[in-house]
mmCIF file of C-alpha atoms and ligand atoms in Angstrom:
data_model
loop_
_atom_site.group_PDB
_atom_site.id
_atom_site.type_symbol
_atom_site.label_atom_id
_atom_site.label_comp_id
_atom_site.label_asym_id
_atom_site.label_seq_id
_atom_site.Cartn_x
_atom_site.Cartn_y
_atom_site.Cartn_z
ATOM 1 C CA UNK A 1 0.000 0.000 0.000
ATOM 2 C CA UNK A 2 1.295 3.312 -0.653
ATOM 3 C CA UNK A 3 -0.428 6.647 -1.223
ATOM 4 C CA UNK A 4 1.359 9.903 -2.601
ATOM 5 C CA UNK A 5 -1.054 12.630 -0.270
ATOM 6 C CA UNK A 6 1.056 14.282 2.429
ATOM 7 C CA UNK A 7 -1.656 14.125 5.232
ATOM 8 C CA UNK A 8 -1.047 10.414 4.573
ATOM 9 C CA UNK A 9 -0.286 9.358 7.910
ATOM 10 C CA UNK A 10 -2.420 6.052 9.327
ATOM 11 C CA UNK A 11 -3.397 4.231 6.063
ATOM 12 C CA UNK A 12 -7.149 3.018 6.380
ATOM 13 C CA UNK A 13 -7.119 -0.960 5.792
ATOM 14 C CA UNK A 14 -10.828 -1.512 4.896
ATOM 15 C CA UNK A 15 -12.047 -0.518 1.052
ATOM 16 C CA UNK A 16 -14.000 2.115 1.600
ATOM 17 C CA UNK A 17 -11.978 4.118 3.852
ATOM 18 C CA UNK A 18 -9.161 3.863 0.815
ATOM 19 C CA UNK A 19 -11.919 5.102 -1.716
ATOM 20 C CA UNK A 20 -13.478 8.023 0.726
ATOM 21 C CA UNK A 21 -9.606 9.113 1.863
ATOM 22 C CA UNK A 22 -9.475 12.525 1.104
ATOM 23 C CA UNK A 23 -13.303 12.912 0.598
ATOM 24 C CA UNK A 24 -15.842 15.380 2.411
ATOM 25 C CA UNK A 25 -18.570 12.901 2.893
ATOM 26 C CA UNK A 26 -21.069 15.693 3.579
ATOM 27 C CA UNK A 27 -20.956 17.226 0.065
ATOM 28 C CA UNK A 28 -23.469 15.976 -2.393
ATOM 29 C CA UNK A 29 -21.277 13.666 -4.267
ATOM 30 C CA UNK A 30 -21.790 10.990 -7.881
ATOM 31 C CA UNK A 31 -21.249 7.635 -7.952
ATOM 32 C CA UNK A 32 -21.421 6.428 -11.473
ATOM 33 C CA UNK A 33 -21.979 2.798 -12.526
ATOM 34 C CA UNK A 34 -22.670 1.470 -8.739
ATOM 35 C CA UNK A 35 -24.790 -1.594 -10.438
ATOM 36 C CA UNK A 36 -25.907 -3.504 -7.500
ATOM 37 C CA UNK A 37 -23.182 -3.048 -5.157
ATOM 38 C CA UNK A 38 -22.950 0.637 -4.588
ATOM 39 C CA UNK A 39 -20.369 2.410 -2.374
ATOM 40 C CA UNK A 40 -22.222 5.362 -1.358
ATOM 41 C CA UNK A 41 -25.842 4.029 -0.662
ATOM 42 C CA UNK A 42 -28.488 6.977 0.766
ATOM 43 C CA UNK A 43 -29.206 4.740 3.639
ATOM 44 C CA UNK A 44 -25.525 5.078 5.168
ATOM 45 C CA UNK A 45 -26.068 8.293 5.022
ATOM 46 C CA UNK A 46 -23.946 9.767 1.779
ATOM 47 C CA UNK A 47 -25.985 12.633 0.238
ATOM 48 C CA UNK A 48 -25.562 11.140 -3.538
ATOM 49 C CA UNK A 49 -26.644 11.248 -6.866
ATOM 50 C CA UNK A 50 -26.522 8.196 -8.987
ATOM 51 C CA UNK A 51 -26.130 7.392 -12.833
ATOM 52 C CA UNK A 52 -26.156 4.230 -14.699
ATOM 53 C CA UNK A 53 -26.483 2.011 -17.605
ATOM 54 C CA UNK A 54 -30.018 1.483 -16.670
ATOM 55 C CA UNK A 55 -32.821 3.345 -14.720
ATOM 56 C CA UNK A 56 -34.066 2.159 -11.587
ATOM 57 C CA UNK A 57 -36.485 -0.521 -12.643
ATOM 58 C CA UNK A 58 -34.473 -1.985 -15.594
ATOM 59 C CA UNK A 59 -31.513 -2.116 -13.032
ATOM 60 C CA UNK A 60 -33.854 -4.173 -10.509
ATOM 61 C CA UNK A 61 -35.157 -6.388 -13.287
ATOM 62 C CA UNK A 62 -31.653 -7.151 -14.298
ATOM 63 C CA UNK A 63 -30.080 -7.786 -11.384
ATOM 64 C CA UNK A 64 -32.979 -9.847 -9.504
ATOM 65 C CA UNK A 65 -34.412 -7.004 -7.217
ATOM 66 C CA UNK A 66 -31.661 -7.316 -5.824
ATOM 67 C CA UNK A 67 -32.283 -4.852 -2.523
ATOM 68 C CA UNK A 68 -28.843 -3.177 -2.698
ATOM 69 C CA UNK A 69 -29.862 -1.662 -5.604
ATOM 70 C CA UNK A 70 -30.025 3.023 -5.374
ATOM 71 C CA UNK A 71 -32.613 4.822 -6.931
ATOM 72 C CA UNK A 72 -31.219 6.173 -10.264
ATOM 73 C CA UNK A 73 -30.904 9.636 -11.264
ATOM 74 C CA UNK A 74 -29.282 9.944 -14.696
ATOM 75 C CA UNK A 75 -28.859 7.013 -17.017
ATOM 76 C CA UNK A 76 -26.521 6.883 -19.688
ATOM 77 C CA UNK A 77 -28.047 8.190 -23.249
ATOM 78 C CA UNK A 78 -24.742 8.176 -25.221
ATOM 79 C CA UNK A 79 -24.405 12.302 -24.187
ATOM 80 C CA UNK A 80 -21.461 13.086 -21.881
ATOM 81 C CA UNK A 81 -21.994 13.259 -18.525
ATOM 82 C CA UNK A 82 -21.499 16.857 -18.192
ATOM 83 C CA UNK A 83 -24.508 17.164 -21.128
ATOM 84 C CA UNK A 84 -26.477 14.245 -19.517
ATOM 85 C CA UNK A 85 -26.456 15.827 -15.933
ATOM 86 C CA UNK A 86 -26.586 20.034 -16.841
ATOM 87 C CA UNK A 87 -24.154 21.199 -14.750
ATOM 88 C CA UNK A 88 -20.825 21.716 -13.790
ATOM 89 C CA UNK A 89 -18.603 21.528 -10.790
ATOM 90 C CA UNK A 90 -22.050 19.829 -8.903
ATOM 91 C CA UNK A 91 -20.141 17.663 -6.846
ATOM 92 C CA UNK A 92 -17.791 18.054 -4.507
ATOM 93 C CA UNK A 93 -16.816 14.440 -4.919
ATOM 94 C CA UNK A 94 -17.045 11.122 -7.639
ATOM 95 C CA UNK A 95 -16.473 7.703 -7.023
ATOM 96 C CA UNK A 96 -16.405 5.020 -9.913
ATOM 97 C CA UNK A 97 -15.342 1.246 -8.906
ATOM 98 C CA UNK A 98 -14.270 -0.936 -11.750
ATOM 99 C CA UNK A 99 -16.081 1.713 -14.714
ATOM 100 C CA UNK A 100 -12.773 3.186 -16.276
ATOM 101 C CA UNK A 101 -11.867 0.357 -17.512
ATOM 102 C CA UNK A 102 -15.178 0.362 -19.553
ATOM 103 C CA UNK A 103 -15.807 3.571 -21.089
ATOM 104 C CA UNK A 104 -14.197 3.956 -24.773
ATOM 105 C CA UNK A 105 -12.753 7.798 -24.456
ATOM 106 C CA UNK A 106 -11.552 7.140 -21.098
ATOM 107 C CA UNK A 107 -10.013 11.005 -21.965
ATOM 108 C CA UNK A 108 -13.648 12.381 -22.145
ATOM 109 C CA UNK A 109 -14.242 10.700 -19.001
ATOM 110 C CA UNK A 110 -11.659 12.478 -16.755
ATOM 111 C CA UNK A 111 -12.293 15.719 -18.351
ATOM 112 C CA UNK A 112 -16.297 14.967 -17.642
ATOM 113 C CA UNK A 113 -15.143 14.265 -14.191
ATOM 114 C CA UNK A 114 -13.100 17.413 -14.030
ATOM 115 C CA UNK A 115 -15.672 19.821 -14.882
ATOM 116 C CA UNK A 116 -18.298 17.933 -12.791
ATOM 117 C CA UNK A 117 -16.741 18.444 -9.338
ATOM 118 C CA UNK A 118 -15.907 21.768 -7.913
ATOM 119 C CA UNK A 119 -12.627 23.797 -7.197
ATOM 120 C CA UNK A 120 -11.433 21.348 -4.126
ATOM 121 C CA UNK A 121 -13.616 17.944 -5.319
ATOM 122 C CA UNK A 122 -11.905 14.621 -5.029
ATOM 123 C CA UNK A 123 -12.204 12.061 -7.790
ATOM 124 C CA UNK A 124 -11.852 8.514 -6.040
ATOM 125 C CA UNK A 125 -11.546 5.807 -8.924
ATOM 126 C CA UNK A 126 -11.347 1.939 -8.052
ATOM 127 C CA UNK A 127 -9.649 0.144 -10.684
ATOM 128 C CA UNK A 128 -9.463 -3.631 -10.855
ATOM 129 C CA UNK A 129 -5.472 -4.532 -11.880
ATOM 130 C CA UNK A 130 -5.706 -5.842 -15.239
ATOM 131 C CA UNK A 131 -2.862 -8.683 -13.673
ATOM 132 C CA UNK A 132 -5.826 -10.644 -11.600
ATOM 133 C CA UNK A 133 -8.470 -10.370 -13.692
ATOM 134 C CA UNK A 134 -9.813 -11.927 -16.743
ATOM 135 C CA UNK A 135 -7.358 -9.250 -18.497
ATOM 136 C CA UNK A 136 -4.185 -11.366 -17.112
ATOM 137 C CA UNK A 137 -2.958 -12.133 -21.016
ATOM 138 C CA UNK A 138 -3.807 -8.621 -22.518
ATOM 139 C CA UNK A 139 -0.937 -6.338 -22.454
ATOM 140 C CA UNK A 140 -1.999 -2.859 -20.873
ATOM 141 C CA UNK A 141 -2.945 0.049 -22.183
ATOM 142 C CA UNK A 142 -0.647 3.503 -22.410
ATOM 143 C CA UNK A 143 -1.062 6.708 -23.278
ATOM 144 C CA UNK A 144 -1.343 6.093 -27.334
ATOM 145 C CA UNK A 145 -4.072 4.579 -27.747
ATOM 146 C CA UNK A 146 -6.110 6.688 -24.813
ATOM 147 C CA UNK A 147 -5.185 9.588 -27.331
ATOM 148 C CA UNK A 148 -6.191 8.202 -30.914
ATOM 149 C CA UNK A 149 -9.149 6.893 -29.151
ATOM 150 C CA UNK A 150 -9.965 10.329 -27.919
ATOM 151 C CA UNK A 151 -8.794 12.002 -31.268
ATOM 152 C CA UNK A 152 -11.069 9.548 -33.224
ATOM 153 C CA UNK A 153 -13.930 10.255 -31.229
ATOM 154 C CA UNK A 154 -14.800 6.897 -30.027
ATOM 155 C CA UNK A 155 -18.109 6.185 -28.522
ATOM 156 C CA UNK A 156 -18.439 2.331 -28.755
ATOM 157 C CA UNK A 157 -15.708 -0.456 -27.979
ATOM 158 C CA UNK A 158 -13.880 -1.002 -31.189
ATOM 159 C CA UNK A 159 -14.375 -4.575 -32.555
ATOM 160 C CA UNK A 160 -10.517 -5.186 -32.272
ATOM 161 C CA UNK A 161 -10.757 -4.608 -28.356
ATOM 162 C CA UNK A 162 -14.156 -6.960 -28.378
ATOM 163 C CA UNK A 163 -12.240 -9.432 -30.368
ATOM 164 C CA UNK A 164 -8.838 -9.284 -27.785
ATOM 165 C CA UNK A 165 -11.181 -8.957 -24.799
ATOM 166 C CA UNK A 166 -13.129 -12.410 -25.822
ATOM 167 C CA UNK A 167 -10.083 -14.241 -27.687
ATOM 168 C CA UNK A 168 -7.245 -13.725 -24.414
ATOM 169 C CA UNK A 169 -10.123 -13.575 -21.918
ATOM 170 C CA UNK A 170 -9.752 -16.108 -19.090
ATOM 171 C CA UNK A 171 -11.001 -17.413 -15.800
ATOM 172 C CA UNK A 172 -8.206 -18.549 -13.057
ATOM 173 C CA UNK A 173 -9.191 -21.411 -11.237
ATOM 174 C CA UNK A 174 -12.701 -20.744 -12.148
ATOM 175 C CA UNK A 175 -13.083 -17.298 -11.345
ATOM 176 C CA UNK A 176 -13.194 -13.955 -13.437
ATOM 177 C CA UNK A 177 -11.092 -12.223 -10.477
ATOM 178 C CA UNK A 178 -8.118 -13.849 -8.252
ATOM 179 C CA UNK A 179 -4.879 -12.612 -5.935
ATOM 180 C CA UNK A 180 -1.683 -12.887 -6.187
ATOM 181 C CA UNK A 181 -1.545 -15.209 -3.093
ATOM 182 C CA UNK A 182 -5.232 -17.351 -4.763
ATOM 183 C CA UNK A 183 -3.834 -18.255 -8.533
ATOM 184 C CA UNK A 184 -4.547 -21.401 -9.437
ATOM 185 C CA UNK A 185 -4.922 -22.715 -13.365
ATOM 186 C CA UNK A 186 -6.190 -20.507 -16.139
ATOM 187 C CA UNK A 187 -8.385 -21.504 -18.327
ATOM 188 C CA UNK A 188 -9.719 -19.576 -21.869
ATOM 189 C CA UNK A 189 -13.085 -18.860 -21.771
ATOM 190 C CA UNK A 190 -14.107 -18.077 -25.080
ATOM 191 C CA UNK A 191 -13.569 -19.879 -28.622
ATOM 192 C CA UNK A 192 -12.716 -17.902 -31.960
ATOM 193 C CA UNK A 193 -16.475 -18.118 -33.148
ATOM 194 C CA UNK A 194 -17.497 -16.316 -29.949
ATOM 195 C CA UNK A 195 -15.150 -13.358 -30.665
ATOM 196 C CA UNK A 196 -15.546 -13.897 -34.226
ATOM 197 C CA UNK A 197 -19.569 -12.961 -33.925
ATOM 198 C CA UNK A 198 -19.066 -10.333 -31.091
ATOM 199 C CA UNK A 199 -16.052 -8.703 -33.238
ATOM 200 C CA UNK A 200 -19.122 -8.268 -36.203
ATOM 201 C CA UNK A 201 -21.454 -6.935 -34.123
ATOM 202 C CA UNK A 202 -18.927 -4.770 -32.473
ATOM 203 C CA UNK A 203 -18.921 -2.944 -35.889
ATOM 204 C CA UNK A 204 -22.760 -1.419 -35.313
ATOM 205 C CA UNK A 205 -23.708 -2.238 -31.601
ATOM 206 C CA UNK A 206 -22.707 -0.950 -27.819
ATOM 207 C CA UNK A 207 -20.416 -4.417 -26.845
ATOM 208 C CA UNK A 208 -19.855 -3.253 -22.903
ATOM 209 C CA UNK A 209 -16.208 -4.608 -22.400
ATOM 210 C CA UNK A 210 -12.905 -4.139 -20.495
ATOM 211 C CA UNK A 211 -11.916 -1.550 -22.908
ATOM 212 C CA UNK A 212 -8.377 -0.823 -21.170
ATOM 213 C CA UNK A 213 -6.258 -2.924 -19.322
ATOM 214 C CA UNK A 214 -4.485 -1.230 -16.085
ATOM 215 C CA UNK A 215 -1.927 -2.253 -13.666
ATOM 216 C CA UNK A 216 -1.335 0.364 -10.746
ATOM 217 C CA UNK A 217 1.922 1.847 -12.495
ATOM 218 C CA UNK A 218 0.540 2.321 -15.929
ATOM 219 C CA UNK A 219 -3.022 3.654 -14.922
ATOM 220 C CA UNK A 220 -1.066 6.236 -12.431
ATOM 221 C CA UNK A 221 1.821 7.237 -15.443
ATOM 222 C CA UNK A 222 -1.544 7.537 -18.494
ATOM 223 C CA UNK A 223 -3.113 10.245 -15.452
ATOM 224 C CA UNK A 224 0.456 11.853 -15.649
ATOM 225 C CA UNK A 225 0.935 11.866 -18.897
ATOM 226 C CA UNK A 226 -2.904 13.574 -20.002
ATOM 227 C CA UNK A 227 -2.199 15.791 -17.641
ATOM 228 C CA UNK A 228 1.509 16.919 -19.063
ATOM 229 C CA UNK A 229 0.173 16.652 -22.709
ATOM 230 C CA UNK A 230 -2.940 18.732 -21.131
ATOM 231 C CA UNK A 231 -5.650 16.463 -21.975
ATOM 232 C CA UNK A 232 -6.857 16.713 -18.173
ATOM 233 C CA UNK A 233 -6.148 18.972 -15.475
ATOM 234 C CA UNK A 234 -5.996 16.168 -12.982
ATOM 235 C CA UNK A 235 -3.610 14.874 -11.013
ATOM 236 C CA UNK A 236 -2.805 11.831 -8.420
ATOM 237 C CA UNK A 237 -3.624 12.582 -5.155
ATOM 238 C CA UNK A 238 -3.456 9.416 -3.513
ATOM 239 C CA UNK A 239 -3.170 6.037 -4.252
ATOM 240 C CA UNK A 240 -3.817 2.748 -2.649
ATOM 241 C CA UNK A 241 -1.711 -0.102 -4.554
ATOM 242 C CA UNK A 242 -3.083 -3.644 -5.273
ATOM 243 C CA UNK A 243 -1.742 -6.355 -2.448
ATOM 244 C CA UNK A 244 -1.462 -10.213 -2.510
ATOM 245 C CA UNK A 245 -5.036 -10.420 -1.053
ATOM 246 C CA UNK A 246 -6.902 -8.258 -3.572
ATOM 247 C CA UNK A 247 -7.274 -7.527 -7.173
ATOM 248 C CA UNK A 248 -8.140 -3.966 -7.938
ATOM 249 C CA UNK A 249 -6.278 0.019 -6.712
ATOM 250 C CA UNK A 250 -7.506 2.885 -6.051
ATOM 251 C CA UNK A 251 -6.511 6.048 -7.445
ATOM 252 C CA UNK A 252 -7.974 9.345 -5.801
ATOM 253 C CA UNK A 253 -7.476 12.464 -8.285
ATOM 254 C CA UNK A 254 -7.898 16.666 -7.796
ATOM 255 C CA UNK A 255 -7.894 19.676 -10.055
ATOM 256 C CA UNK A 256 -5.774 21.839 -7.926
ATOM 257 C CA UNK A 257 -2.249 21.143 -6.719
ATOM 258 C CA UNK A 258 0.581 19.784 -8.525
ATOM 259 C CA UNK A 259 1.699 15.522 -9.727
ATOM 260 C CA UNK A 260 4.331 14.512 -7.319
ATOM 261 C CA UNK A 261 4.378 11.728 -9.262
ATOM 262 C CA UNK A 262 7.357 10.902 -11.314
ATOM 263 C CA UNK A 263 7.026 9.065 -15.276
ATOM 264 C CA UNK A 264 10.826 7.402 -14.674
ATOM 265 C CA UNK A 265 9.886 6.068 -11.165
ATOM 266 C CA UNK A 266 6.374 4.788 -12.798
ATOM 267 C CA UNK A 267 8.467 3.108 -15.754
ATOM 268 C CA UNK A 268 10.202 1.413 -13.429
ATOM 269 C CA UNK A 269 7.761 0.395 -10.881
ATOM 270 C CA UNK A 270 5.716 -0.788 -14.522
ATOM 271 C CA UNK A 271 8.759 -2.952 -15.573
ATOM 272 C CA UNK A 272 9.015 -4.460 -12.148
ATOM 273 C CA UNK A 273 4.510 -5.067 -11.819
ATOM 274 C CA UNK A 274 5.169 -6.860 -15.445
ATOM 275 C CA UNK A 275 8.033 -8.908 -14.255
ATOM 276 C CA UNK A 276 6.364 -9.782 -11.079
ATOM 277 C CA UNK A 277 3.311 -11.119 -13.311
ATOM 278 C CA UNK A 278 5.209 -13.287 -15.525
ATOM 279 C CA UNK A 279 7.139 -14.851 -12.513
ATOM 280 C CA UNK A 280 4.790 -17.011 -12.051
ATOM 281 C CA UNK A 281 4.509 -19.731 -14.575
ATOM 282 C CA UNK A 282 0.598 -19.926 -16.012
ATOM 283 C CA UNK A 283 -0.849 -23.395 -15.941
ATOM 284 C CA UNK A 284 -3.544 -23.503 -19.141
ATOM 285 C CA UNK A 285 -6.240 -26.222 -17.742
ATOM 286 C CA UNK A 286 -9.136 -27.040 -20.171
ATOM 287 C CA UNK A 287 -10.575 -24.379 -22.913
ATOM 288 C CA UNK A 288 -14.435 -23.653 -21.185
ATOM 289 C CA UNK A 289 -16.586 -23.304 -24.209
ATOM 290 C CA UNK A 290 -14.126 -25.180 -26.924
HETATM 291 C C1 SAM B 301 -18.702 -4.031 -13.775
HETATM 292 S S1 SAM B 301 -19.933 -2.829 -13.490
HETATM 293 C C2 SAM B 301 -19.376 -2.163 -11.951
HETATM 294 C C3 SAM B 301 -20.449 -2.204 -10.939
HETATM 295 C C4 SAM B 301 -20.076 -1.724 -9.544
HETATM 296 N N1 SAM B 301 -19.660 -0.345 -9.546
HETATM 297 C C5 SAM B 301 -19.004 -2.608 -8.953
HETATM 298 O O1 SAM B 301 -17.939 -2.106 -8.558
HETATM 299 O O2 SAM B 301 -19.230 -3.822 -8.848
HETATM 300 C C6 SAM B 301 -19.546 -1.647 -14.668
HETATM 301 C C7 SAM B 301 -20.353 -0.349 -14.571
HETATM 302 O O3 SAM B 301 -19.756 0.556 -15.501
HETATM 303 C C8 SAM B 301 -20.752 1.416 -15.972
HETATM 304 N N2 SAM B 301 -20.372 1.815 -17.344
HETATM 305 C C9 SAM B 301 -20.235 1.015 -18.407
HETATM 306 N N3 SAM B 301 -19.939 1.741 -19.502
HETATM 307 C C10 SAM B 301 -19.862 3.013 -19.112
HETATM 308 C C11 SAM B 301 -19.619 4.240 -19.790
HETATM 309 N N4 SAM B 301 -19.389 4.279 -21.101
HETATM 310 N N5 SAM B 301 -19.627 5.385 -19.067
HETATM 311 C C12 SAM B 301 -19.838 5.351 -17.744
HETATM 312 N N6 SAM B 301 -20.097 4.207 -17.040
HETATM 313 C C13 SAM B 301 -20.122 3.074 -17.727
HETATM 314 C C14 SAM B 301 -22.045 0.624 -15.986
HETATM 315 O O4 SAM B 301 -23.110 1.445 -15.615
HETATM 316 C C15 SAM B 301 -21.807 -0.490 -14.974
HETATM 317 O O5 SAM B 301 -22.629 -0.320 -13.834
#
C-alpha cells in the first residue's frame, strides 16, 4: 500500500476508507456505474446522486431485485456526462469502482469528471489490476491509444478490443477475479467463433467490455501523462496499490495542486509489476466453451 497525499499518515485498511480518503462525505457527491453493489448508498447516510447504464427498474429487473440496488438519477443516453447531468462543478466528490476500464474515451471521461466536481472535489476511482483479472494475457494500455481513441472520437468499444477482450479472456481457477496469493490454473473462456460474432457486431452495436487494461503503475503514469500533454487537469492525489489479497487500486485524483508523481519512477515500478506477473509460470487447464 502506498499513497502519494502528504496528510497520509495512518493508512485506512478496509475498502472504503481507501476510496473516501481525502473525501468530504457531507458534500453531495456521484457515484457512477454502482450496479448492484454501490459504495455510497443513501441509507448510510452519503448525500448522492446516482447514474447508470439502466434506470431504476431496468436495473432491478436485471439484477434480480436485488435490494442493494439506489434509486437512479441519470442514465446513460450516449451524451457526456457533463450534457447528460446540466451542470458543472455539482459535486464536490465522484467515485467510480471498476467503470474506467469500460468507457471507450476514457479522456472524455476524466475531463467529464473534471468539470463535474468543484474547485477542491476529489475524484476517487477503483480500478481492478488488469494482472488478476480476466485481463491477465492482454498487455496494458498507455497513453497512445487513450489519445487516438480520444482524437477519433470513439463512442463504442472497437471490434478489435471486443475481439482481444473475448479471444485472451480467461477465468483462473474458475473465477473472473483472483490474488496474487489465490492463482490457481487458467483456463480460456471463449472460442474464436465467440469473438468472431461479437467482433461483427462490435462494428454497429454498444459491446460493454474491459476496454483498457491497467496495472497500478501504468493507470497512475496515463493520469500523468494527459495531464503533461494537457488532456486533463488532474492529477494523483493518492493512491492505494493492489496487495497479494486483492485484485483492484484505487486512485484518488484533484484539479488543484501539482503531480508529485514521477514518469521514470512509474516506468520502473511498470517494468518491475510486469516482471512480477510473468514470474509465475501460467498453468492452461481445459478451454471452457471449446
Ligand atoms: C462491472 S460494473 C461495476 C459495478 C459496480 N460499480 C461494482 O464495482 O461492482 C460496470 C459499470 O460501468 C458502468 N459503465 C459502463 N460503460 C460506461 C460508460 N461508457 N460510461 C460510464 N459508465 C459506464 C455501468 O453502468 C456499470 O454499472
Amino acid at each position: 500500500m502506498n499513497a502519494s497525499d502528504e496528510s497520509y499518515l495512518s493508512p485506512p485498511r478496509d475498502r472504503k476508507g481507501r476510496v473516501f480518503w481525502l473525501i468530504d462525505k457531507a458534500g453531495l457527491g456521484l457515484e457512477i456505474g454502482p450496479s448492484y453493489s454501490p459504495l455510497a448508498p443513501r441509507a448510510e447516510g452519503f448525500n448522492v446522486e446516482i447514474v447508470d447504464h439502466l434506470g431504476t427498474e431496468e436495473l432491478r429487473k436485471k439484477y434480480n431485485y436485488n435490494p442493494r440496488i439506489e434509486d437512479v438519477d441519470y442514465v446513460f443516453d450516449g451524451r457526456s456526462l457533463v450534457d447528460l447531468i446540466g451542470s458543472e462543478g455539482r459535486y464536490k466528490w465522484i467515485i467510480a469502482s471498476h467503470v474506467i476500464e469500460h468507457v471507450p474515451d476514457v479522456i472524455a471521461f476524466l475531463r467529464d469528471c473534471e468539470r463535474l466536481i468543484d474547485g477542491d472535489g476529489v475524484i476517487s476511482l477503483i480500478v481492478p489490476d488488469k494482472r488478476f483479472c480476466f485481463d491477465h494475457f492482454r498487455p496494458h494500455s498507455d497513453v497512445s491509444v487513450a489519445i487516438d481513441a480520444h482524437l477519433a472520437g470513439r463512442r463504442m468499444p472497437s471490434p478489435g478490443v471486443v475481439a482481444a477482450g473475448l479471444l485472451y479472456n480467461v477465468f483462473n481457477g474458475g473465477k473472473h477475479s483472483f490474488t496474487d496469493e489465490d492463482r490457481k490454473e487458467f483456463q480460456l473462456r471463449f472460442n474464436a467463433d465467440q469473438a468472431r460474432r461479437s467482433m461483427e457486431a462490435a462494428k454497429t452495436l454498444y459491446k460493454d467490455c474491459h476496454v483498457w487494461c491497467f496495472t497500478p503503475a501504468s493507470f497512475r503514469l496515463l493520469i500523468l501523462d494527459l495531464q503533461v500533454l494537457g488532456f486533463i487537469g488532474l492529477h494523483e492525489a493518492a493512491y492505494f496499490s493492489t496487495d497479494a489479497k486483492n485484485s483492484e487500486f484505487i486512485v484518488s485524483l484533484r484539479k488543484n495542486g501539482k503531480s508529485k508523481t514521477k514518469r521514470e519512477e512509474l516506468l520502473l515500478d511498470l517494468e518491475g509489476e510486469i516482471a512480477a506477473g510473468s514470474a509465475h509460470v501460467p498453468i492452461f487447464a481445459e478451454h471452457l466453451n471449446p
